[in-house]
Short mmCIF file of C-alpha atoms in Angstrom, two decimals:
data_model
loop_
_atom_site.label_atom_id
_atom_site.label_comp_id
_atom_site.label_asym_id
_atom_site.label_seq_id
_atom_site.Cartn_x
_atom_site.Cartn_y
_atom_site.Cartn_z
CA LYS A 1 -171.95 42.40 -37.08
CA ASN A 2 -173.46 38.50 -37.20
CA PHE A 3 -175.57 39.50 -34.01
CA ASN A 4 -176.67 42.74 -35.05
CA GLU A 5 -177.87 41.44 -38.76
CA GLY A 6 -181.58 41.18 -37.45
CA ASP A 7 -181.73 44.87 -36.73
CA ARG A 8 -181.69 46.19 -40.12
CA LEU A 9 -184.60 47.57 -41.50
CA THR A 10 -186.51 46.06 -44.47
CA LYS A 11 -186.23 48.84 -47.38
CA ASN A 12 -189.63 46.95 -48.79
CA ILE A 13 -192.71 48.96 -48.29
CA GLN A 14 -195.00 47.16 -45.89
CA LEU A 15 -198.79 47.57 -45.14
CA PHE A 16 -198.29 46.63 -41.43
CA PRO A 17 -194.25 47.29 -40.69
CA SER A 18 -193.19 44.41 -37.86
CA GLU A 19 -192.16 47.10 -35.41
CA ASN A 20 -195.70 47.91 -35.43
CA ILE A 21 -197.01 44.28 -34.71
CA SER A 22 -194.53 43.69 -32.55
CA LEU A 23 -195.74 46.50 -30.30
CA VAL A 24 -199.47 45.37 -30.19
CA ILE A 25 -198.19 41.91 -29.34
CA ILE A 26 -196.61 43.04 -26.69
CA CYS A 27 -199.18 45.24 -25.28
CA PHE A 28 -201.32 42.19 -25.32
CA GLY A 29 -198.64 40.18 -23.44
CA ILE A 30 -198.34 42.39 -21.04
CA LEU A 31 -202.26 43.29 -20.51
CA ILE A 32 -202.87 39.39 -19.98
CA ARG A 33 -200.27 39.07 -17.42
CA VAL A 34 -201.63 42.33 -15.42
CA ILE A 35 -205.12 41.17 -15.60
CA GLN A 36 -204.48 37.37 -14.08
CA TYR A 37 -202.12 39.13 -11.44
CA PHE A 38 -205.12 41.51 -10.09
CA PHE A 39 -207.24 38.39 -10.46
CA ASN A 40 -205.40 37.13 -7.14
CA ARG A 41 -206.08 33.82 -7.43
CA SER A 42 -205.27 31.65 -4.17
CA LEU A 43 -201.98 30.19 -3.51
CA TRP A 44 -202.19 26.53 -4.79
CA ALA A 45 -200.06 23.75 -3.00
CA ASP A 46 -196.84 24.27 -4.44
CA GLU A 47 -197.16 27.94 -3.64
CA ALA A 48 -198.62 27.76 -0.18
CA VAL A 49 -195.06 25.17 0.77
CA LEU A 50 -192.92 27.83 -0.62
CA ALA A 51 -194.97 30.81 1.07
CA LEU A 52 -194.46 29.06 4.22
CA ASN A 53 -190.91 28.93 4.15
CA ILE A 54 -190.18 32.19 3.22
CA VAL A 55 -193.11 33.87 5.51
CA ASN A 56 -191.59 31.64 8.84
CA ARG A 57 -188.03 32.10 7.89
CA SER A 58 -185.46 34.95 8.11
CA TYR A 59 -183.06 36.02 5.75
CA LEU A 60 -180.29 34.06 7.07
CA GLU A 61 -182.50 30.90 7.32
CA LEU A 62 -183.61 30.84 4.29
CA LEU A 63 -179.77 30.07 3.52
CA GLN A 64 -180.70 26.55 5.48
CA PRO A 65 -182.24 23.79 3.02
CA LEU A 66 -185.74 24.67 2.80
CA ASP A 67 -188.69 22.54 4.56
CA TYR A 68 -191.38 20.20 2.73
CA ASP A 69 -189.12 19.08 -0.01
CA GLN A 70 -188.58 22.70 -1.51
CA GLY A 71 -186.03 24.25 -3.34
CA ALA A 72 -185.44 27.81 -4.59
CA PRO A 73 -182.33 30.05 -5.51
CA ILE A 74 -181.04 32.38 -2.61
CA GLY A 75 -181.77 35.51 -4.62
CA PHE A 76 -185.23 34.72 -5.71
CA LEU A 77 -186.19 33.85 -2.04
CA TRP A 78 -184.64 37.09 -0.81
CA ILE A 79 -186.60 38.97 -2.90
CA GLU A 80 -189.94 37.20 -1.99
CA LYS A 81 -188.91 37.98 1.59
CA LEU A 82 -188.47 41.61 1.05
CA ALA A 83 -191.55 41.77 -0.91
CA ILE A 84 -193.62 40.61 1.83
CA GLN A 85 -192.01 42.67 4.54
CA LEU A 86 -192.76 45.88 2.20
CA PHE A 87 -195.93 45.15 0.70
CA GLY A 88 -197.50 42.73 3.66
CA ASN A 89 -198.10 39.13 3.67
CA ASN A 90 -200.43 38.59 0.56
CA GLU A 91 -200.81 36.92 -3.14
CA TYR A 92 -199.73 40.18 -4.61
CA ALA A 93 -196.42 40.72 -2.83
CA PHE A 94 -195.49 37.07 -3.43
CA ARG A 95 -196.26 37.10 -7.11
CA LEU A 96 -194.87 40.79 -7.99
CA PHE A 97 -191.30 39.49 -9.02
CA PRO A 98 -192.66 36.43 -11.04
CA LEU A 99 -194.69 39.54 -12.58
CA ILE A 100 -192.18 41.64 -13.18
CA SER A 101 -189.62 39.39 -14.40
CA SER A 102 -192.06 38.29 -16.77
CA ILE A 103 -192.70 41.73 -18.37
CA ILE A 104 -189.13 42.29 -18.24
CA SER A 105 -188.65 38.87 -20.43
CA ILE A 106 -190.91 40.08 -23.21
CA PHE A 107 -188.81 43.21 -24.41
CA ILE A 108 -185.34 41.26 -23.64
CA PHE A 109 -186.77 38.28 -25.85
CA TYR A 110 -187.91 40.80 -28.57
CA LYS A 111 -184.52 42.54 -28.42
CA LEU A 112 -182.70 38.98 -29.03
CA ALA A 113 -185.37 37.79 -31.65
CA LYS A 114 -183.86 41.12 -33.88
CA ARG A 115 -180.49 39.82 -33.10
CA PHE A 116 -181.08 36.08 -34.27
CA LEU A 117 -184.21 36.16 -36.53
CA ARG A 118 -184.84 38.18 -40.24
CA LEU A 119 -187.20 41.22 -39.26
CA GLU A 120 -190.75 39.23 -40.49
CA ALA A 121 -189.93 36.07 -38.35
CA VAL A 122 -189.87 38.55 -34.94
CA PRO A 123 -193.55 38.96 -34.66
CA ILE A 124 -193.94 35.51 -35.06
CA ALA A 125 -191.47 34.53 -32.07
CA LEU A 126 -193.24 37.45 -30.04
CA ALA A 127 -196.81 36.06 -30.58
CA PHE A 128 -195.13 32.57 -29.64
CA PHE A 129 -193.83 33.97 -26.62
CA VAL A 130 -196.64 36.21 -25.13
CA SER A 131 -199.22 33.52 -25.32
CA LEU A 132 -197.92 30.26 -24.61
CA HIS A 133 -199.83 28.67 -22.02
CA TYR A 134 -197.27 27.89 -19.35
CA LEU A 135 -195.23 31.07 -19.89
CA VAL A 136 -198.59 32.83 -19.33
CA TYR A 137 -199.29 31.01 -16.30
CA PHE A 138 -196.26 31.09 -14.41
CA ALA A 139 -195.87 34.76 -14.57
CA THR A 140 -198.34 34.96 -11.89
CA GLU A 141 -197.50 32.18 -9.57
CA LEU A 142 -195.18 32.19 -6.46
CA LYS A 143 -192.37 29.94 -8.15
CA GLN A 144 -189.22 30.66 -9.71
CA TYR A 145 -190.04 29.30 -13.35
CA SER A 146 -190.92 32.82 -14.56
CA SER A 147 -187.47 34.45 -13.19
CA ASP A 148 -185.95 31.24 -14.30
CA VAL A 149 -186.85 32.70 -18.24
CA PHE A 150 -186.31 36.09 -17.20
CA ILE A 151 -182.69 35.53 -16.33
CA ALA A 152 -181.96 32.92 -19.16
CA LEU A 153 -182.86 35.87 -21.50
CA LEU A 154 -180.93 38.54 -19.77
CA SER A 155 -177.55 35.94 -19.55
CA CYS A 156 -178.09 35.29 -23.18
CA LEU A 157 -178.29 39.49 -24.07
CA ILE A 158 -175.02 39.58 -21.44
CA VAL A 159 -172.94 37.06 -23.18
CA THR A 160 -173.96 38.58 -26.93
CA GLN A 161 -172.94 42.22 -25.93
CA ILE A 162 -169.68 40.64 -24.44
CA ALA A 163 -169.35 39.15 -27.92
CA THR A 164 -170.26 42.36 -29.67
CA GLN A 165 -168.94 45.28 -27.96
CA LYS A 166 -165.51 46.59 -27.41
CA LEU A 167 -164.62 46.00 -23.99
CA ASN A 168 -162.76 48.25 -21.29
CA LYS A 169 -162.67 47.88 -17.31
CA ILE A 170 -166.16 49.30 -16.46
CA LYS A 171 -167.90 47.17 -19.07
CA ILE A 172 -165.81 44.07 -17.58
CA ALA A 173 -166.57 44.77 -14.25
CA ILE A 174 -170.21 45.37 -15.22
CA TYR A 175 -170.51 42.08 -17.05
CA SER A 176 -168.48 40.11 -14.46
CA PHE A 177 -171.21 41.53 -11.54
CA LEU A 178 -174.21 40.91 -13.62
CA GLY A 179 -173.01 37.19 -14.87
CA ALA A 180 -171.94 36.69 -11.26
CA LEU A 181 -175.18 37.81 -9.80
CA THR A 182 -177.75 35.88 -12.27
CA ILE A 183 -176.40 32.44 -10.72
CA TRP A 184 -177.65 33.47 -7.20
CA PHE A 185 -181.24 34.27 -8.72
CA SER A 186 -181.89 31.06 -10.96
CA HIS A 187 -180.56 27.67 -10.67
CA PRO A 188 -180.24 26.99 -14.18
CA ALA A 189 -178.63 30.42 -15.03
CA VAL A 190 -175.50 28.79 -15.61
CA PHE A 191 -176.44 26.60 -18.55
CA THR A 192 -177.04 29.57 -20.56
CA LEU A 193 -173.77 31.52 -19.19
CA ALA A 194 -171.91 28.23 -20.02
CA GLY A 195 -173.68 27.21 -23.12
CA VAL A 196 -173.68 30.43 -25.19
CA GLY A 197 -170.29 31.76 -23.58
CA GLY A 198 -168.44 28.89 -24.30
CA SER A 199 -169.94 28.40 -27.82
CA ILE A 200 -168.72 32.20 -28.38
CA LEU A 201 -165.26 31.84 -26.57
CA LEU A 202 -165.11 28.62 -29.04
CA LEU A 203 -166.03 30.84 -32.04
CA ASP A 204 -163.60 33.53 -31.09
CA ILE A 205 -161.01 31.05 -30.52
CA VAL A 206 -161.43 29.18 -34.19
CA ARG A 207 -161.73 32.65 -36.18
CA LYS A 208 -158.25 33.84 -34.33
CA LYS A 209 -159.71 37.03 -32.82
CA ARG A 210 -157.43 39.06 -30.94
CA GLN A 211 -156.06 37.62 -27.52
CA SER A 212 -156.77 40.46 -25.78
CA LYS A 213 -160.60 40.23 -26.40
CA ILE A 214 -160.65 36.19 -25.34
CA PHE A 215 -158.43 37.08 -22.47
CA GLN A 216 -161.06 39.85 -21.37
CA SER A 217 -163.70 36.86 -22.10
CA LEU A 218 -162.04 34.47 -19.83
CA PHE A 219 -161.85 36.76 -17.07
CA ILE A 220 -165.47 37.99 -17.14
CA TYR A 221 -166.09 33.80 -17.31
CA SER A 222 -163.82 32.88 -14.57
CA THR A 223 -165.75 35.61 -12.04
CA TRP A 224 -168.87 33.74 -13.16
CA LEU A 225 -167.47 30.37 -12.15
CA ILE A 226 -165.91 31.59 -9.40
CA SER A 227 -169.63 32.84 -8.19
CA PHE A 228 -171.32 29.38 -9.43
CA ALA A 229 -168.71 27.53 -7.12
CA LEU A 230 -169.96 29.25 -4.30
CA PHE A 231 -173.38 29.04 -4.71
CA TYR A 232 -172.90 25.47 -5.47
CA PHE A 233 -171.71 24.98 -2.01
CA VAL A 234 -174.08 27.27 -0.32
CA SER A 235 -177.23 26.27 -1.89
CA VAL A 236 -177.14 23.30 -4.73
CA GLN A 237 -175.19 20.88 -2.67
CA SER A 238 -178.01 20.96 -0.18
CA LEU A 239 -180.59 20.09 -3.25
CA ASN A 240 -178.42 17.21 -4.65
CA ASN A 241 -178.55 15.49 -0.68
CA ASN A 242 -182.07 15.55 -0.48
CA THR A 243 -183.13 12.20 -1.46
CA ASP A 244 -187.05 12.96 -1.09
CA LEU A 245 -186.58 15.76 -3.92
CA MET A 246 -184.39 13.34 -6.17
CA THR A 247 -186.51 10.84 -6.14
CA SER A 248 -189.54 13.20 -7.40
CA TRP A 249 -186.97 13.88 -9.99
CA LYS A 250 -186.08 10.36 -11.02
CA ASN A 251 -187.87 10.54 -14.50
CA GLY A 252 -185.87 13.68 -15.42
CA PHE A 253 -182.51 11.72 -15.31
CA PRO A 254 -181.35 9.26 -18.02
CA SER A 255 -180.26 5.69 -16.87
CA SER A 256 -176.97 5.80 -18.74
CA PHE A 257 -174.71 8.05 -20.68
CA TYR A 258 -175.61 5.80 -23.74
CA ASP A 259 -179.46 6.54 -23.17
CA ILE A 260 -180.29 8.31 -26.50
CA ASN A 261 -183.99 7.16 -26.54
CA TRP A 262 -184.27 9.16 -23.18
CA VAL A 263 -183.01 12.39 -25.18
CA LEU A 264 -185.31 11.78 -27.69
CA ASN A 265 -188.37 11.09 -25.74
CA ALA A 266 -187.28 14.28 -23.07
CA LEU A 267 -187.12 16.77 -26.07
CA GLY A 268 -190.72 15.07 -28.00
CA LYS A 269 -191.93 15.97 -24.33
CA PHE A 270 -190.45 19.25 -23.87
CA PHE A 271 -192.65 20.26 -26.83
CA TYR A 272 -195.97 19.17 -24.84
CA ARG A 273 -194.68 20.77 -21.59
CA PRO A 274 -193.22 22.91 -21.09
CA LEU A 275 -193.85 24.61 -24.57
CA GLY A 276 -197.54 23.78 -24.30
CA PHE A 277 -198.55 22.39 -28.13
CA VAL A 278 -201.48 19.87 -27.66
CA GLY A 279 -202.47 17.28 -30.07
CA ILE A 280 -201.46 17.25 -33.61
CA THR A 281 -199.51 20.84 -33.06
CA ASP A 282 -197.16 18.58 -31.06
CA GLY A 283 -195.92 17.40 -33.96
CA LEU A 284 -196.13 20.33 -35.98
CA ALA A 285 -194.17 22.35 -33.79
CA ILE A 286 -191.37 19.64 -33.90
CA PHE A 287 -191.74 20.08 -37.78
CA ALA A 288 -190.94 23.78 -37.61
CA PHE A 289 -188.15 23.39 -34.92
CA ILE A 290 -186.51 20.91 -37.37
CA VAL A 291 -186.92 23.45 -40.12
CA GLY A 292 -185.85 26.20 -38.21
CA CYS A 293 -182.64 24.26 -37.25
CA VAL A 294 -181.83 23.65 -40.59
CA SER A 295 -182.58 27.00 -41.96
CA LEU A 296 -180.52 28.77 -39.09
CA PHE A 297 -177.81 26.41 -39.96
CA GLN A 298 -177.69 27.32 -43.91
CA ARG A 299 -178.33 31.16 -43.18
CA GLN A 300 -176.01 31.24 -40.06
CA LYS A 301 -174.57 28.29 -37.92
CA GLU A 302 -173.04 30.72 -35.30
CA LYS A 303 -176.54 31.71 -34.24
CA LEU A 304 -177.82 27.88 -34.61
CA LEU A 305 -175.29 26.93 -31.97
CA LEU A 306 -175.54 29.66 -29.26
CA LEU A 307 -179.44 28.71 -29.56
CA ILE A 308 -179.07 25.28 -28.90
CA SER A 309 -176.18 25.54 -26.58
CA PRO A 310 -178.17 25.98 -23.45
CA VAL A 311 -180.27 22.69 -24.23
CA ILE A 312 -177.09 20.68 -24.98
CA ALA A 313 -175.46 22.18 -21.08
CA THR A 314 -178.85 21.25 -19.82
CA PHE A 315 -178.82 17.79 -21.21
CA PHE A 316 -175.01 17.40 -19.67
CA ALA A 317 -176.22 17.96 -16.17
CA SER A 318 -179.28 15.75 -16.46
CA PHE A 319 -176.64 12.91 -17.62
CA LEU A 320 -174.82 13.65 -14.76
CA HIS A 321 -177.97 13.40 -12.46
CA LYS A 322 -177.67 17.34 -11.22
CA PHE A 323 -180.42 18.53 -13.17
CA PRO A 324 -183.60 17.01 -14.34
CA PHE A 325 -184.95 17.48 -17.67
CA ARG A 326 -188.50 17.80 -17.37
CA ASN A 327 -192.12 19.75 -17.33
CA ARG A 328 -191.59 23.27 -15.45
CA LEU A 329 -187.94 23.09 -14.77
CA VAL A 330 -186.95 23.40 -18.01
CA LEU A 331 -189.42 26.53 -18.48
CA PHE A 332 -186.18 28.32 -18.97
CA LEU A 333 -185.23 26.87 -22.38
CA THR A 334 -188.67 27.78 -24.16
CA PRO A 335 -187.13 31.21 -25.72
CA PHE A 336 -184.86 29.33 -27.61
CA PHE A 337 -186.97 26.74 -28.74
CA ILE A 338 -189.53 29.41 -29.70
CA LEU A 339 -186.99 31.33 -31.86
CA LEU A 340 -186.25 28.09 -34.10
CA ILE A 341 -189.79 27.52 -34.10
CA ALA A 342 -190.11 31.04 -35.56
CA GLU A 343 -187.17 30.65 -37.84
CA GLY A 344 -188.82 27.51 -39.19
CA ILE A 345 -192.30 29.06 -39.92
CA ASP A 346 -190.30 32.26 -41.70
CA TYR A 347 -188.31 30.02 -44.08
CA LEU A 348 -191.41 28.54 -45.24
CA ILE A 349 -193.30 31.64 -45.68
CA GLN A 350 -190.26 32.66 -47.49
CA ARG A 351 -189.49 29.78 -49.19
CA ARG A 352 -192.74 29.81 -51.13
CA GLY A 353 -192.91 25.92 -50.88
CA PHE A 354 -195.85 24.35 -53.11
CA LYS A 355 -196.59 25.46 -56.09
CA LYS A 356 -194.33 28.90 -55.44
CA THR A 357 -196.73 30.03 -52.87
CA PHE A 358 -196.44 30.72 -49.27
CA VAL A 359 -199.68 28.86 -48.04
CA PRO A 360 -197.72 26.19 -46.03
CA GLY A 361 -196.14 28.70 -44.03
CA ILE A 362 -199.17 30.36 -43.50
CA ILE A 363 -200.91 27.40 -42.73
CA LEU A 364 -198.77 25.94 -40.32
CA LEU A 365 -198.35 29.21 -38.34
CA VAL A 366 -202.03 29.68 -37.79
CA ALA A 367 -202.41 26.08 -36.82
CA LEU A 368 -199.64 26.38 -34.22
CA LEU A 369 -200.68 30.00 -32.89
CA PHE A 370 -204.39 29.41 -32.96
CA HIS A 371 -204.56 27.68 -29.44
CA PRO A 372 -201.98 29.62 -27.46
CA VAL A 373 -203.56 32.68 -28.46
CA THR A 374 -207.09 32.03 -27.94
CA THR A 375 -206.51 30.26 -24.94
CA ALA A 376 -204.42 33.68 -23.80
CA SER A 377 -207.34 35.89 -25.06
CA SER A 378 -209.93 33.94 -23.05
CA LEU A 379 -207.81 35.35 -19.81
CA LEU A 380 -208.92 38.59 -20.24
CA ILE A 381 -212.33 37.44 -19.50
CA GLN A 382 -211.48 34.55 -17.19
CA PRO A 383 -208.27 34.22 -15.65
CA TYR A 384 -206.64 31.11 -14.62
CA GLN A 385 -207.84 29.43 -11.68
CA ARG A 386 -206.17 26.28 -9.94
CA ALA A 387 -207.32 25.63 -6.20
CA GLU A 388 -209.74 28.44 -5.03
CA ILE A 389 -209.48 27.55 -1.26
CA LYS A 390 -210.05 31.00 -0.14
CA GLN A 391 -213.73 30.60 -1.22
CA VAL A 392 -214.06 27.73 0.71
CA ILE A 393 -212.43 29.10 3.73
CA ASN A 394 -215.15 31.95 3.38
CA TYR A 395 -217.71 29.86 3.07
CA VAL A 396 -216.88 27.92 6.39
CA LYS A 397 -216.35 30.78 8.03
CA SER A 398 -219.65 32.07 7.12
CA ASN A 399 -221.67 29.19 8.05
CA GLN A 400 -219.89 27.88 10.91
CA GLN A 401 -221.43 26.99 14.09
CA PRO A 402 -220.03 26.79 17.61
CA GLY A 403 -218.89 23.19 18.69
CA ASP A 404 -218.22 22.38 14.55
CA THR A 405 -215.39 20.01 13.54
CA ILE A 406 -212.71 21.53 10.65
CA TYR A 407 -211.15 18.62 8.82
CA ILE A 408 -208.50 19.33 6.24
CA TYR A 409 -207.72 17.01 3.54
CA GLN A 410 -204.34 16.30 3.56
CA ARG A 411 -203.54 17.44 -0.06
CA GLY A 412 -204.90 20.70 0.88
CA HIS A 413 -202.81 21.02 4.33
CA TYR A 414 -200.63 23.56 3.28
CA GLN A 415 -202.72 25.73 1.38
CA PHE A 416 -205.21 25.83 4.71
CA LEU A 417 -201.79 26.56 6.63
CA TYR A 418 -200.93 29.49 5.04
CA TYR A 419 -204.71 30.45 5.03
CA ALA A 420 -205.32 29.82 8.78
CA GLU A 421 -204.11 32.60 10.59
CA LYS A 422 -205.46 35.26 8.12
CA TYR A 423 -209.00 33.86 9.00
CA GLY A 424 -208.61 33.25 12.56
CA TYR A 425 -208.12 29.99 12.94
CA LYS A 426 -205.80 28.68 15.54
CA PRO A 427 -204.06 25.24 15.54
CA ASP A 428 -206.49 23.46 17.73
CA ASP A 429 -209.41 24.63 15.65
CA TYR A 430 -208.93 21.99 13.12
CA ILE A 431 -207.85 18.40 12.38
CA ILE A 432 -205.31 17.65 9.80
CA GLY A 433 -205.88 14.79 7.55
CA VAL A 434 -203.50 11.73 7.78
CA ASP A 435 -201.29 11.56 4.61
CA ASP A 436 -201.34 8.49 2.17
CA LEU A 437 -198.73 6.03 1.94
CA ASP A 438 -198.09 6.83 -1.86
CA LYS A 439 -196.25 10.60 -1.53
CA TYR A 440 -194.97 10.58 -5.05
CA ASP A 441 -197.84 8.98 -7.39
CA GLY A 442 -200.82 10.39 -6.53
CA ARG A 443 -202.65 8.57 -9.07
CA GLU A 444 -204.17 5.45 -7.72
CA LEU A 445 -205.69 4.68 -4.28
CA SER A 446 -204.30 1.26 -2.72
CA ALA A 447 -206.29 -0.93 -0.30
CA ALA A 448 -203.83 0.21 2.47
CA GLU A 449 -204.47 3.70 1.73
CA GLU A 450 -208.21 3.47 1.85
CA GLU A 451 -208.07 1.35 4.82
CA ARG A 452 -205.76 4.34 6.21
CA TYR A 453 -208.32 7.13 5.25
CA GLU A 454 -211.37 5.14 6.71
CA GLN A 455 -209.68 4.98 10.27
CA ASP A 456 -209.14 8.55 10.08
CA LEU A 457 -212.50 9.57 9.08
CA ASN A 458 -213.86 6.96 11.85
CA LYS A 459 -212.21 9.43 14.27
CA LEU A 460 -214.48 12.07 13.36
CA ARG A 461 -217.84 9.73 14.19
CA GLY A 462 -219.82 11.15 17.09
CA ASN A 463 -219.73 15.03 15.81
CA LYS A 464 -223.12 16.45 14.60
CA ARG A 465 -221.34 18.68 12.34
CA VAL A 466 -218.12 18.07 10.41
CA TRP A 467 -216.62 20.41 7.77
CA LEU A 468 -214.41 18.26 5.62
CA ILE A 469 -212.23 20.96 3.42
CA PHE A 470 -210.78 19.65 0.26
CA SER A 471 -208.51 21.28 -2.27
CA HIS A 472 -205.48 19.82 -4.54
CA ALA A 473 -207.82 17.05 -4.45
CA HIS A 474 -206.98 15.61 -8.06
CA VAL A 475 -207.30 12.10 -7.17
CA GLN A 476 -210.60 11.02 -8.24
CA SER A 477 -210.24 7.58 -6.58
CA GLU A 478 -209.48 9.08 -3.04
CA ASN A 479 -212.33 11.87 -3.72
CA LYS A 480 -214.94 8.80 -4.54
CA MET A 481 -213.68 6.54 -1.73
CA MET A 482 -213.93 9.28 0.62
CA LYS A 483 -217.23 10.69 -0.24
CA SER A 484 -218.70 7.03 -0.26
CA TYR A 485 -217.35 6.31 2.94
CA LEU A 486 -218.94 9.63 4.58
CA ASP A 487 -222.45 8.73 3.07
CA LYS A 488 -221.93 5.18 5.01
CA ILE A 489 -220.96 6.53 8.32
CA GLY A 490 -223.17 10.14 8.19
CA LYS A 491 -225.38 12.10 6.61
CA LYS A 492 -224.54 15.11 4.12
CA ILE A 493 -225.75 18.37 5.19
CA ASP A 494 -224.15 20.75 2.82
CA LEU A 495 -221.68 20.96 -0.02
CA PHE A 496 -219.83 24.14 -1.54
CA GLU A 497 -217.66 23.63 -4.49
CA THR A 498 -215.57 26.05 -6.43
CA GLU A 499 -212.11 25.46 -8.72
CA GLY A 500 -209.98 22.94 -7.27
CA SER A 501 -211.58 23.30 -3.77
CA PHE A 502 -214.50 21.72 -2.35
CA VAL A 503 -215.95 21.50 1.43
CA TYR A 504 -218.95 19.12 2.75
CA LEU A 505 -220.64 19.43 5.74
CA TYR A 506 -221.60 16.08 7.46
CA ASP A 507 -223.61 14.67 10.34
CA LEU A 508 -221.38 11.97 11.69
CA SER A 509 -223.30 11.79 15.01
#
């Protein structure tokens, strides 16, 4: 009954019942995601490399290590493969599963919020969940992070259902299958299953619940463990053996088992990214989170344990150097942090702190929600854009003349490769620029890299019309250097710019 405490309706007369407020918030969250989806922005670099793997491989080939240092769960890859077979090789098909995952996540989060929080805190939690930047952004991106959130919430729901229901053979079979299946769709699903499931099992043993229920839970968990062992052997092991991928993740691991500073730093950064709080709100969110932990500890320790257990499990994996605790890779943990932040804000509102008023709690709520809600609302008018290479290619295609040379800046290489065939370009129709020497930094331009770029551009000299397409060109020192050198060796004829992408036309004769 502890899990269902939040489901009870308040007897107080309310001008705006929380259920109605929650319904409005849910509709708002779905609307901004759907508008973002139909805006149909270009695939950017990270999406393009995953798309190339999915397009160019069969289902069985997707079981093998992916090209371009990519990693994604098999279930996710197969659904994406099926989507483009059913709906065509396009952005809508690729982003359909992330969108559906994000929308379903809102409803599961709502159900879990009613289980873990007081009724008045549920709309607060929902408002954060539907509007925080990265949760909205990844709802329409060809990456597994949106479905990671969905699987984390579904896993938590499954485990709490096991804990609260009377199990029979059919339910045991269903929960065994569902839990085992989620592992194949999300790399971090095991952390939620192990964290929440292990916590409930521990509580059942401490409370000396009947042995039959404990054995039933152990049977279900053992099927999940077998599924994870198979999944690790088939898929995860190859990721750990990818030295390039592990190198790119190095900041997500502590230096030793005693590196407490790393833990505190990782937790602090979590509120900035992936939670998305900026400026002073970062510190305010941490404060609300701490208050929420204290409040839930006083009100119901078991719930606090369940909410922080996936975080503990993920940190444990990071200490083993098996899963990096950083940025979008831990987006799946955001629902658990949001619930505790909402608990903290609700506590301050209900507590009536300074001079017996609820003003401090309201101020904190407004301060934390203002930026996410206004940013999310702006998407109704101007959805997210990142690297709109489609507009650039369209411009080149419309203005290209016979004999023109096309040069692709290396950071936009994979984006262009994905779209090239769609626009009628064959491999002999363009030149891919030379790679830089700093594969993972991507922030500074060294003297060796500058010389390497100059030598590459020199190969274009003698051509009267050269289109130079830039996308994902986020290193400003490289952009400045290349523009300066092009001006030195030729004459600019034309320039077309759009969000995150641009193209020069130079006479290098």
